[in-house]
Amino acid sequence: MPDPTLDPADWGALRDAAHDLLDRSLDRLQSARDGRVWTPLPDGMKAGLKAGLPAEGMQHFELAERLASLLPYGVGNTHPRFFGWVHGAGNPGGVLAEIVAAAMNANLGGRDHGAIYVEKQVLDWCRAMMGFPADSGGLIVSGTSMATIIALKAARDARIGPESRTKGAGGVRLTGYASAQAHSCVARAFDMLGLGSDALRIVPCLEDFTMDLRALRGMIAEDTRSGLTPFALIGTAGSVNLGAIDDLSGLADIAANKGLWFHVDGAFGATAILSDRVRPRLKGMERADSLAFDFHKWLHVNYDAGCVLIRDRDAHLRAFSERPDYLAPSARGLAAGNPWPVDFGPELSRGFRALKIWAHLLEHGTDKLGAAITRNVEQAAWLGAKIDDTPGLELLAPATLNIVCFRYTADGTADPDALNEAIVIALQESGTAAPSTTRINGKLAIRVNLTNHRTTRPDLDLLLSEVLRLGGELGTQ
Ligand SMILES: *Cc1c(COP(=O)(O)O)cnc(C)c1O
């Protein structure tokens, strides 16, 4: 009978494999600029990932090869010419924290141990960064989607009282409000909370893609007249399409006036509070009842890492705290240190995400992280101006934050939507650059998102020259 423990029979072999993998992982990151942006997984490797469930294990050196073979096939967001969606570019130092997190194997659902104090420290830093009170509630989560569900659960329960946890929303028909540019995770949270996504009213935007506050007031009044119960107002600090920032002070005023819970989706935009250039535009965010934001986007902590802050800590606790006998708190021993993270969210067992955030902030400090954000904002402004000046290219909206939407328009293009989509796909498949697409006022756009600390001006020059070349080439086919 072999030794049933999972510890290695040969620790030396594990160490050799670990040192080798560490070097290969760092090599990969050190050469992040080299080679293709996106490299699709080769067919042979796809086939290899349809193997049967292994009944027998393998040696560490063999496992290390299998692991290392995956290194080139990420989404491409570590490359300076990845411009798609809103992805952070990651950070080599993050490898260090992941090593320690794996070795500790800590469960952050609760209890009194070192990892919990690191998460508490990180949350205190989040409150300080975002201008939230020192006694507000908070939790480190997978990302803004989860943060939004937690925040709106607290909002729902605060509005209809603790019975909502056992009886559901009952006869109360709650409605919430977000702009037409709000992220889909808000409607999904309404769906998951049993409110129905139709209960999220979509408020039209002004020409600058921010919420029309006059329309908002009208919609709240009309819903109230028809017997509905408005309860939440969701502001966007940095929309996915164009980086639009709602008038957060104006929204905070309306929420205070109408007794609504004011939630801000600041997935990437909230962290721009570290940039001297952007900070003034986020005024009003510090008045939110709850704030959802990510560390894995514009702060470049390796995936995944987000945060929810809830001003009224008791409201946060009332929405989630529930402790059966086997999780009973105590004043001393391992079950001390209450409340626990499980009292602030739906998950019990939780990994040590806070460690990589803590290490990232210690390694870089907020000044440098803010400067990287400022550089992206300057790059977007420069790119927008350059597009405006380039015959054959059309800027589809002013570049006010970090996102530039434009398209190739040469005379006689029969179907500009199809052509620009083809240009984006060709760029991605060629490995040269990876923008994504969206629609701005109905027009298909080449969308360039700059949340990348590795991007430089020559990368943007190359992008534009390739768009012009491909536009000419594909447009005449
Ligand atoms: C990315 C994003 C989200 C969703 O955040 P995840 O971390 O992907 O769950 C929500 N809102 C905005 C504005 C985003 O950019």
Short mmCIF file of C-alpha atoms and ligand atoms in Angstrom, two decimals:
data_model
loop_
_atom_site.label_atom_id
_atom_site.label_comp_id
_atom_site.label_asym_id
_atom_site.label_seq_id
_atom_site.Cartn_x
_atom_site.Cartn_y
_atom_site.Cartn_z
CA MET A 1 0.00 0.00 0.00
CA PRO A 2 1.61 3.30 -1.05
CA ASP A 3 1.75 6.20 1.41
CA PRO A 4 -1.71 7.85 1.07
CA THR A 5 -0.54 11.38 1.86
CA LEU A 6 -0.43 13.82 -1.07
CA ASP A 7 2.92 15.19 0.05
CA PRO A 8 5.71 14.37 -2.39
CA ALA A 9 7.82 11.27 -1.88
CA ASP A 10 10.69 13.27 -3.36
CA TRP A 11 10.70 16.87 -2.10
CA GLY A 12 13.83 17.56 -4.10
CA ALA A 13 11.98 16.82 -7.34
CA LEU A 14 9.15 19.17 -6.34
CA ARG A 15 11.63 21.93 -5.51
CA ASP A 16 13.38 21.52 -8.85
CA ALA A 17 10.07 21.69 -10.69
CA ALA A 18 8.97 24.75 -8.67
CA HIS A 19 12.20 26.69 -9.27
CA ASP A 20 12.08 25.87 -12.95
CA LEU A 21 8.44 26.97 -13.27
CA LEU A 22 9.11 30.19 -11.38
CA ASP A 23 11.86 31.06 -13.86
CA ARG A 24 9.75 30.20 -16.86
CA SER A 25 6.79 32.22 -15.54
CA LEU A 26 9.00 35.25 -14.91
CA ASP A 27 10.65 34.82 -18.32
CA ARG A 28 7.18 34.99 -19.84
CA LEU A 29 6.39 38.22 -18.02
CA GLN A 30 9.80 39.78 -18.66
CA SER A 31 9.20 39.31 -22.38
CA ALA A 32 5.55 40.46 -22.22
CA ARG A 33 6.22 42.93 -25.07
CA ASP A 34 7.66 40.33 -27.43
CA GLY A 35 5.71 38.27 -29.88
CA ARG A 36 2.03 38.10 -30.61
CA VAL A 37 -0.71 39.72 -28.55
CA TRP A 38 -3.26 36.90 -28.72
CA THR A 39 -2.10 33.40 -29.56
CA PRO A 40 -5.00 30.99 -29.98
CA LEU A 41 -4.53 27.58 -28.40
CA PRO A 42 -3.22 25.18 -31.11
CA ASP A 43 -5.58 22.39 -32.18
CA GLY A 44 -3.22 19.76 -30.82
CA MET A 45 -3.39 21.28 -27.36
CA LYS A 46 -7.17 21.65 -27.56
CA ALA A 47 -7.35 17.91 -28.29
CA GLY A 48 -5.01 17.26 -25.36
CA LEU A 49 -7.49 19.04 -23.11
CA LYS A 50 -10.21 16.56 -23.91
CA ALA A 51 -8.46 13.68 -22.15
CA GLY A 52 -10.25 11.31 -19.78
CA LEU A 53 -10.28 11.74 -16.00
CA PRO A 54 -6.80 10.64 -14.83
CA ALA A 55 -6.87 7.70 -12.42
CA GLU A 56 -3.11 7.82 -11.94
CA GLY A 57 -0.87 10.78 -11.29
CA MET A 58 2.36 11.96 -12.93
CA GLN A 59 5.83 13.05 -11.85
CA HIS A 60 6.48 16.66 -10.94
CA PHE A 61 8.84 17.31 -13.86
CA GLU A 62 6.18 16.06 -16.24
CA LEU A 63 3.50 18.16 -14.53
CA ALA A 64 5.76 21.21 -14.73
CA GLU A 65 6.02 20.74 -18.50
CA ARG A 66 2.26 20.50 -18.81
CA LEU A 67 1.81 23.68 -16.79
CA ALA A 68 4.53 25.62 -18.60
CA SER A 69 3.07 24.65 -21.97
CA LEU A 70 0.05 26.87 -21.20
CA LEU A 71 2.08 30.03 -20.56
CA PRO A 72 1.89 31.51 -24.11
CA TYR A 73 -1.86 31.08 -24.41
CA GLY A 74 -3.40 33.75 -22.22
CA VAL A 75 -5.98 36.22 -23.53
CA GLY A 76 -3.10 38.56 -24.43
CA ASN A 77 -3.72 41.20 -21.76
CA THR A 78 -0.14 41.12 -20.51
CA HIS A 79 0.94 42.51 -23.92
CA PRO A 80 1.22 46.30 -24.43
CA ARG A 81 -1.03 46.17 -27.50
CA PHE A 82 -3.96 44.47 -25.80
CA PHE A 83 -6.74 47.08 -26.02
CA GLY A 84 -9.89 44.96 -25.75
CA TRP A 85 -12.78 45.20 -23.28
CA VAL A 86 -11.45 46.40 -19.88
CA HIS A 87 -8.60 44.11 -18.83
CA GLY A 88 -5.80 44.89 -16.44
CA ALA A 89 -2.27 44.11 -17.67
CA GLY A 90 -1.18 42.28 -14.52
CA ASN A 91 2.02 42.61 -12.59
CA PRO A 92 5.05 40.31 -12.24
CA GLY A 93 5.33 40.98 -8.49
CA GLY A 94 1.95 39.29 -8.13
CA VAL A 95 3.68 35.96 -8.63
CA LEU A 96 5.32 36.38 -5.21
CA ALA A 97 2.02 36.78 -3.36
CA GLU A 98 0.48 33.81 -5.19
CA ILE A 99 3.33 31.59 -3.98
CA VAL A 100 2.68 32.48 -0.35
CA ALA A 101 -1.10 32.27 -0.73
CA ALA A 102 -0.75 28.75 -2.14
CA ALA A 103 1.61 27.72 0.65
CA MET A 104 -0.68 29.07 3.40
CA ASN A 105 -3.84 27.60 1.88
CA ALA A 106 -5.83 29.91 4.15
CA ASN A 107 -9.63 29.92 4.23
CA LEU A 108 -10.87 33.47 4.72
CA GLY A 109 -14.48 32.68 5.54
CA GLY A 110 -13.63 33.62 9.10
CA ARG A 111 -11.80 32.64 12.31
CA ASP A 112 -8.87 34.36 13.95
CA HIS A 113 -5.70 33.97 11.88
CA GLY A 114 -3.08 36.03 10.09
CA ALA A 115 -4.72 36.15 6.68
CA ILE A 116 -7.87 37.76 8.11
CA TYR A 117 -5.82 40.67 9.43
CA VAL A 118 -4.32 41.23 6.00
CA GLU A 119 -7.82 41.45 4.48
CA LYS A 120 -8.84 43.90 7.22
CA GLN A 121 -5.80 46.02 6.43
CA VAL A 122 -6.63 45.98 2.71
CA LEU A 123 -10.23 47.01 3.43
CA ASP A 124 -9.02 49.90 5.61
CA TRP A 125 -6.83 51.01 2.71
CA CYS A 126 -9.83 50.76 0.36
CA ARG A 127 -11.91 52.98 2.67
CA ALA A 128 -9.09 55.52 2.85
CA MET A 129 -8.57 55.45 -0.93
CA MET A 130 -12.27 55.95 -1.72
CA GLY A 131 -13.07 58.44 1.03
CA PHE A 132 -15.40 56.04 2.85
CA PRO A 133 -15.86 56.20 6.64
CA ALA A 134 -13.47 54.11 8.74
CA ASP A 135 -16.42 52.16 10.18
CA SER A 136 -18.05 51.23 6.86
CA GLY A 137 -18.59 47.60 5.85
CA GLY A 138 -16.49 45.93 3.16
CA LEU A 139 -15.43 42.68 1.57
CA ILE A 140 -12.81 41.55 -0.94
CA VAL A 141 -14.59 39.70 -3.75
CA SER A 142 -13.93 38.18 -7.18
CA GLY A 143 -14.91 41.35 -9.03
CA THR A 144 -17.46 44.07 -9.57
CA SER A 145 -20.20 41.65 -10.67
CA MET A 146 -20.16 39.98 -7.24
CA ALA A 147 -19.66 43.31 -5.46
CA THR A 148 -22.79 44.65 -7.19
CA ILE A 149 -24.92 41.69 -6.07
CA ILE A 150 -23.75 42.13 -2.47
CA ALA A 151 -24.32 45.90 -2.48
CA LEU A 152 -27.80 45.70 -4.00
CA LYS A 153 -28.77 42.87 -1.61
CA ALA A 154 -27.93 45.22 1.26
CA ALA A 155 -29.92 47.96 -0.47
CA ARG A 156 -32.94 45.70 -0.99
CA ASP A 157 -32.95 44.47 2.61
CA ALA A 158 -32.45 47.97 3.98
CA ARG A 159 -35.54 49.07 2.08
CA ILE A 160 -37.98 46.28 2.91
CA GLY A 161 -36.55 45.22 6.26
CA PRO A 162 -35.11 42.01 7.62
CA GLU A 163 -38.23 39.98 6.70
CA SER A 164 -37.07 40.12 3.09
CA ARG A 165 -34.47 37.51 4.00
CA THR A 166 -37.09 34.94 4.91
CA LYS A 167 -40.21 36.10 3.08
CA GLY A 168 -38.72 37.57 -0.08
CA ALA A 169 -39.72 40.94 -1.48
CA GLY A 170 -43.40 40.09 -1.00
CA GLY A 171 -45.81 42.61 -2.45
CA VAL A 172 -43.33 45.47 -2.58
CA ARG A 173 -42.42 46.26 -6.17
CA LEU A 174 -38.96 47.75 -5.97
CA THR A 175 -37.44 49.72 -8.82
CA GLY A 176 -33.91 50.93 -9.41
CA TYR A 177 -32.36 53.34 -11.91
CA ALA A 178 -29.18 53.19 -13.99
CA SER A 179 -28.08 54.88 -17.19
CA ALA A 180 -28.33 53.33 -20.64
CA GLN A 181 -24.53 53.00 -20.52
CA ALA A 182 -24.53 51.03 -17.23
CA HIS A 183 -22.85 47.62 -17.19
CA SER A 184 -24.97 44.49 -17.65
CA CYS A 185 -23.93 43.22 -14.19
CA VAL A 186 -26.43 45.66 -12.64
CA ALA A 187 -29.42 44.15 -14.45
CA ARG A 188 -28.06 40.71 -13.65
CA ALA A 189 -27.94 41.57 -9.95
CA PHE A 190 -31.60 42.64 -10.12
CA ASP A 191 -32.37 39.31 -11.75
CA MET A 192 -30.42 37.31 -9.16
CA LEU A 193 -32.00 39.18 -6.24
CA GLY A 194 -35.45 38.19 -7.43
CA LEU A 195 -36.39 41.75 -8.36
CA GLY A 196 -36.44 40.98 -12.07
CA SER A 197 -34.24 42.86 -14.48
CA ASP A 198 -37.26 44.88 -15.70
CA ALA A 199 -37.29 46.51 -12.25
CA LEU A 200 -34.08 48.23 -13.31
CA ARG A 201 -35.19 51.31 -15.19
CA ILE A 202 -32.85 52.38 -17.98
CA VAL A 203 -32.41 56.14 -17.85
CA PRO A 204 -31.45 57.80 -21.15
CA CYS A 205 -28.10 59.52 -21.50
CA LEU A 206 -27.13 63.04 -22.47
CA GLU A 207 -24.93 63.64 -25.48
CA ASP A 208 -21.84 63.02 -23.36
CA PHE A 209 -23.12 59.52 -22.48
CA THR A 210 -23.79 60.36 -18.82
CA MET A 211 -27.16 59.88 -17.16
CA ASP A 212 -29.82 62.49 -17.93
CA LEU A 213 -30.78 63.65 -14.44
CA ARG A 214 -33.92 65.42 -15.61
CA ALA A 215 -35.17 62.20 -17.21
CA LEU A 216 -34.23 60.34 -14.03
CA ARG A 217 -36.37 62.65 -11.86
CA GLY A 218 -39.30 62.17 -14.22
CA MET A 219 -39.00 58.38 -14.15
CA ILE A 220 -38.81 58.24 -10.35
CA ALA A 221 -41.90 60.47 -10.07
CA GLU A 222 -43.84 58.39 -12.55
CA ASP A 223 -42.96 55.08 -10.87
CA THR A 224 -43.92 56.49 -7.48
CA ARG A 225 -47.27 57.66 -8.88
CA SER A 226 -47.96 54.18 -10.21
CA GLY A 227 -47.45 52.60 -6.79
CA LEU A 228 -43.97 51.24 -7.31
CA THR A 229 -41.22 51.65 -4.71
CA PRO A 230 -38.03 53.26 -6.04
CA PHE A 231 -35.17 52.06 -3.80
CA ALA A 232 -31.83 52.27 -5.59
CA LEU A 233 -29.97 54.67 -7.85
CA ILE A 234 -26.92 53.27 -9.60
CA GLY A 235 -24.30 55.68 -10.90
CA THR A 236 -21.53 54.65 -13.26
CA ALA A 237 -18.00 55.92 -12.69
CA GLY A 238 -16.37 54.88 -15.96
CA SER A 239 -18.71 53.19 -18.46
CA VAL A 240 -17.45 50.28 -20.55
CA ASN A 241 -18.30 51.82 -23.89
CA LEU A 242 -16.64 55.20 -23.47
CA GLY A 243 -15.46 55.68 -19.90
CA ALA A 244 -18.30 58.11 -19.16
CA ILE A 245 -18.58 59.26 -15.55
CA ASP A 246 -22.09 60.16 -14.40
CA ASP A 247 -22.65 63.40 -12.46
CA LEU A 248 -22.09 61.63 -9.16
CA SER A 249 -22.75 64.68 -6.97
CA GLY A 250 -26.00 65.29 -8.81
CA LEU A 251 -26.98 61.64 -8.35
CA ALA A 252 -26.05 61.76 -4.66
CA ASP A 253 -28.34 64.80 -4.23
CA ILE A 254 -31.26 63.09 -5.94
CA ALA A 255 -30.74 59.89 -3.93
CA ALA A 256 -30.65 61.85 -0.66
CA ASN A 257 -33.74 63.80 -1.67
CA LYS A 258 -35.76 60.75 -2.70
CA GLY A 259 -34.50 58.39 0.01
CA LEU A 260 -32.80 56.06 -2.47
CA TRP A 261 -29.76 53.87 -1.85
CA PHE A 262 -26.96 55.36 -3.97
CA HIS A 263 -24.70 52.70 -5.44
CA VAL A 264 -21.71 53.47 -7.67
CA ASP A 265 -20.34 51.00 -10.22
CA GLY A 266 -16.73 52.08 -10.33
CA ALA A 267 -15.31 48.83 -11.72
CA PHE A 268 -12.31 50.53 -13.28
CA GLY A 269 -13.15 54.24 -13.03
CA ALA A 270 -13.25 54.41 -9.23
CA THR A 271 -9.58 53.50 -9.00
CA ALA A 272 -8.75 56.55 -11.12
CA ILE A 273 -9.20 58.43 -7.85
CA LEU A 274 -5.45 57.75 -7.55
CA SER A 275 -4.85 59.93 -10.63
CA ASP A 276 -4.54 63.66 -9.96
CA ARG A 277 -5.98 64.29 -13.40
CA VAL A 278 -9.16 62.24 -12.93
CA ARG A 279 -9.85 62.66 -9.18
CA PRO A 280 -11.87 65.90 -9.45
CA ARG A 281 -14.29 64.23 -11.87
CA LEU A 282 -15.15 61.56 -9.30
CA LYS A 283 -16.54 64.09 -6.83
CA GLY A 284 -19.67 62.71 -5.21
CA MET A 285 -18.47 59.09 -5.27
CA GLU A 286 -17.51 59.42 -1.61
CA ARG A 287 -21.18 60.05 -0.83
CA ALA A 288 -22.30 56.66 -2.15
CA ASP A 289 -24.07 54.18 0.12
CA SER A 290 -22.12 51.45 -1.63
CA LEU A 291 -19.27 51.22 -4.10
CA ALA A 292 -18.13 48.32 -6.28
CA PHE A 293 -14.70 48.34 -7.90
CA ASP A 294 -11.93 46.10 -9.19
CA PHE A 295 -8.26 45.73 -8.43
CA HIS A 296 -7.74 43.53 -11.50
CA LYS A 297 -8.54 46.24 -14.06
CA TRP A 298 -6.85 49.64 -13.83
CA LEU A 299 -4.76 48.70 -10.78
CA HIS A 300 -3.32 45.60 -12.48
CA VAL A 301 -3.55 43.15 -9.61
CA ASN A 302 -3.54 39.70 -11.22
CA TYR A 303 -7.01 38.19 -11.71
CA ASP A 304 -9.28 38.08 -9.84
CA ALA A 305 -9.70 40.80 -7.23
CA GLY A 306 -12.50 43.26 -6.52
CA CYS A 307 -14.04 45.03 -3.55
CA VAL A 308 -17.39 46.16 -2.20
CA LEU A 309 -17.70 48.96 0.35
CA ILE A 310 -20.98 49.64 2.17
CA ARG A 311 -21.25 52.84 4.16
CA ASP A 312 -23.69 51.48 6.77
CA ARG A 313 -21.85 48.51 8.24
CA ASP A 314 -24.91 47.38 10.18
CA ALA A 315 -27.00 47.32 7.02
CA HIS A 316 -24.25 45.25 5.40
CA LEU A 317 -24.23 42.80 8.33
CA ARG A 318 -28.02 42.59 8.45
CA ALA A 319 -28.09 41.49 4.82
CA PHE A 320 -25.69 38.55 5.27
CA SER A 321 -24.93 37.64 8.86
CA GLU A 322 -26.39 34.31 9.89
CA ARG A 323 -24.42 31.89 12.00
CA PRO A 324 -25.56 28.32 12.61
CA ASP A 325 -24.23 26.33 15.60
CA TYR A 326 -21.22 24.99 13.76
CA LEU A 327 -20.07 28.54 12.95
CA ALA A 328 -20.82 30.02 16.38
CA PRO A 329 -18.55 32.93 17.31
CA SER A 330 -16.50 33.00 20.49
CA ALA A 331 -14.52 35.62 22.39
CA ARG A 332 -11.28 33.62 22.44
CA GLY A 333 -9.60 30.84 20.51
CA LEU A 334 -9.72 30.25 16.78
CA ALA A 335 -13.44 31.16 16.52
CA ALA A 336 -12.81 34.71 17.78
CA GLY A 337 -12.33 37.86 15.71
CA ASN A 338 -15.97 38.56 14.93
CA PRO A 339 -17.67 39.52 12.73
CA TRP A 340 -16.14 37.26 10.09
CA PRO A 341 -16.02 37.86 6.33
CA VAL A 342 -18.86 35.32 5.94
CA ASP A 343 -21.06 37.88 7.75
CA PHE A 344 -20.54 40.31 4.85
CA GLY A 345 -21.19 38.15 1.80
CA PRO A 346 -22.65 34.93 0.39
CA GLU A 347 -19.46 32.83 0.35
CA LEU A 348 -18.18 30.79 3.26
CA SER A 349 -14.91 29.30 2.08
CA ARG A 350 -12.81 32.02 0.45
CA GLY A 351 -9.24 32.11 -0.80
CA PHE A 352 -6.60 34.67 0.12
CA ARG A 353 -7.25 37.25 -2.64
CA ALA A 354 -6.43 40.03 -0.20
CA LEU A 355 -2.77 38.95 -0.11
CA LYS A 356 -1.99 39.86 -3.71
CA ILE A 357 -3.78 43.20 -3.30
CA TRP A 358 -1.83 43.95 -0.12
CA ALA A 359 1.47 42.96 -1.73
CA HIS A 360 0.68 45.00 -4.85
CA LEU A 361 0.01 48.16 -2.84
CA LEU A 362 3.15 47.59 -0.76
CA GLU A 363 5.27 46.99 -3.87
CA HIS A 364 4.14 49.98 -5.92
CA GLY A 365 2.43 52.50 -3.64
CA THR A 366 -0.53 54.60 -4.75
CA ASP A 367 1.52 57.41 -6.38
CA LYS A 368 2.95 55.14 -9.03
CA LEU A 369 -0.36 53.36 -9.64
CA GLY A 370 -2.05 56.75 -10.07
CA ALA A 371 0.65 57.93 -12.47
CA ALA A 372 0.11 54.84 -14.67
CA ILE A 373 -3.61 55.72 -14.84
CA THR A 374 -2.82 59.33 -15.74
CA ARG A 375 -0.55 58.14 -18.54
CA ASN A 376 -3.36 56.02 -20.02
CA VAL A 377 -5.73 59.01 -19.89
CA GLU A 378 -3.14 61.17 -21.69
CA GLN A 379 -2.61 58.43 -24.27
CA ALA A 380 -6.37 58.26 -24.94
CA ALA A 381 -6.55 62.04 -25.44
CA TRP A 382 -3.57 61.92 -27.79
CA LEU A 383 -5.01 59.00 -29.74
CA GLY A 384 -8.39 60.72 -30.07
CA ALA A 385 -6.76 63.89 -31.43
CA LYS A 386 -4.61 61.89 -33.82
CA ILE A 387 -7.65 60.00 -35.17
CA ASP A 388 -9.48 63.29 -35.63
CA ASP A 389 -6.56 64.51 -37.75
CA THR A 390 -6.23 61.39 -39.86
CA PRO A 391 -8.12 61.24 -43.15
CA GLY A 392 -9.94 57.92 -43.46
CA LEU A 393 -10.55 57.62 -39.72
CA GLU A 394 -13.61 58.88 -37.83
CA LEU A 395 -13.67 59.48 -34.08
CA LEU A 396 -17.12 58.35 -32.86
CA ALA A 397 -17.07 60.18 -29.52
CA PRO A 398 -14.63 62.42 -27.65
CA ALA A 399 -12.02 60.44 -25.68
CA THR A 400 -12.74 61.81 -22.20
CA LEU A 401 -11.14 59.09 -20.06
CA ASN A 402 -9.26 56.01 -21.28
CA ILE A 403 -11.41 54.66 -24.11
CA VAL A 404 -11.29 55.66 -27.77
CA CYS A 405 -14.02 54.55 -30.18
CA PHE A 406 -13.43 55.17 -33.87
CA ARG A 407 -13.75 53.61 -37.26
CA TYR A 408 -12.22 53.35 -40.66
CA THR A 409 -14.25 55.26 -43.21
CA ALA A 410 -13.00 55.55 -46.72
CA ASP A 411 -15.14 56.71 -49.61
CA GLY A 412 -17.32 54.10 -51.17
CA THR A 413 -17.33 51.57 -48.35
CA ALA A 414 -20.58 49.69 -48.84
CA ASP A 415 -20.89 48.31 -45.32
CA PRO A 416 -18.71 50.16 -42.77
CA ASP A 417 -19.99 48.06 -39.86
CA ALA A 418 -18.89 44.81 -41.47
CA LEU A 419 -15.59 46.32 -42.63
CA ASN A 420 -14.64 47.61 -39.18
CA GLU A 421 -15.56 44.34 -37.55
CA ALA A 422 -13.37 42.57 -40.11
CA ILE A 423 -10.50 44.96 -39.32
CA VAL A 424 -10.73 44.15 -35.60
CA ILE A 425 -10.80 40.42 -36.21
CA ALA A 426 -7.84 40.69 -38.61
CA LEU A 427 -5.86 42.66 -36.01
CA GLN A 428 -6.59 40.08 -33.32
CA GLU A 429 -5.80 37.11 -35.59
CA SER A 430 -2.61 38.65 -36.91
CA GLY A 431 -1.32 38.97 -33.34
CA THR A 432 -0.46 42.66 -33.91
CA ALA A 433 -3.01 44.25 -31.57
CA ALA A 434 -6.23 43.33 -29.82
CA PRO A 435 -8.90 46.04 -29.69
CA SER A 436 -12.56 44.98 -29.36
CA THR A 437 -15.79 46.31 -30.87
CA THR A 438 -18.90 48.05 -29.61
CA ARG A 439 -21.62 50.25 -31.04
CA ILE A 440 -21.72 54.02 -30.54
CA ASN A 441 -25.00 55.65 -31.63
CA GLY A 442 -25.66 52.55 -33.70
CA LYS A 443 -22.32 52.57 -35.53
CA LEU A 444 -19.94 49.68 -35.11
CA ALA A 445 -16.78 51.01 -33.48
CA ILE A 446 -13.20 49.86 -33.14
CA ARG A 447 -12.88 50.23 -29.39
CA VAL A 448 -9.47 50.92 -27.84
CA ASN A 449 -9.40 50.61 -24.07
CA LEU A 450 -6.26 51.82 -22.31
CA THR A 451 -5.91 50.16 -18.94
CA ASN A 452 -2.42 48.94 -19.67
CA HIS A 453 0.73 50.12 -17.91
CA ARG A 454 2.91 48.66 -20.68
CA THR A 455 1.41 50.60 -23.61
CA THR A 456 3.56 53.30 -25.22
CA ARG A 457 2.96 55.85 -28.02
CA PRO A 458 4.66 53.67 -30.68
CA ASP A 459 2.15 50.91 -29.84
CA LEU A 460 -0.67 53.34 -30.65
CA ASP A 461 1.06 54.48 -33.85
CA LEU A 462 1.37 50.88 -34.97
CA LEU A 463 -2.31 50.28 -34.21
CA LEU A 464 -3.41 53.21 -36.39
CA SER A 465 -1.13 52.36 -39.29
CA GLU A 466 -2.39 48.76 -39.23
CA VAL A 467 -6.04 49.89 -39.16
CA LEU A 468 -5.41 52.09 -42.21
CA ARG A 469 -3.55 49.33 -44.04
CA LEU A 470 -6.17 46.66 -43.27
CA GLY A 471 -9.00 49.06 -44.06
CA GLY A 472 -7.53 49.67 -47.51
CA GLU A 473 -6.89 46.01 -48.07
CA LEU A 474 -10.16 44.57 -46.79
CA GLY A 475 -12.26 47.44 -48.11
CA THR A 476 -11.39 46.68 -51.72
CA GLN A 477 -12.00 42.95 -51.54
C1 LIG B 1 -15.76 45.08 -15.86
C2 LIG B 1 -16.92 45.87 -15.40
C3 LIG B 1 -17.90 45.32 -14.57
C4 LIG B 1 -17.86 43.87 -14.16
O1 LIG B 1 -16.76 43.66 -13.32
P1 LIG B 1 -16.09 42.22 -13.16
O2 LIG B 1 -14.89 42.47 -12.31
O3 LIG B 1 -15.74 41.76 -14.56
O4 LIG B 1 -17.08 41.33 -12.52
C5 LIG B 1 -18.90 46.14 -14.13
N1 LIG B 1 -18.97 47.43 -14.49
C6 LIG B 1 -18.06 47.99 -15.30
C7 LIG B 1 -18.18 49.44 -15.64
C8 LIG B 1 -17.00 47.23 -15.79
O5 LIG B 1 -16.07 47.79 -16.58
#
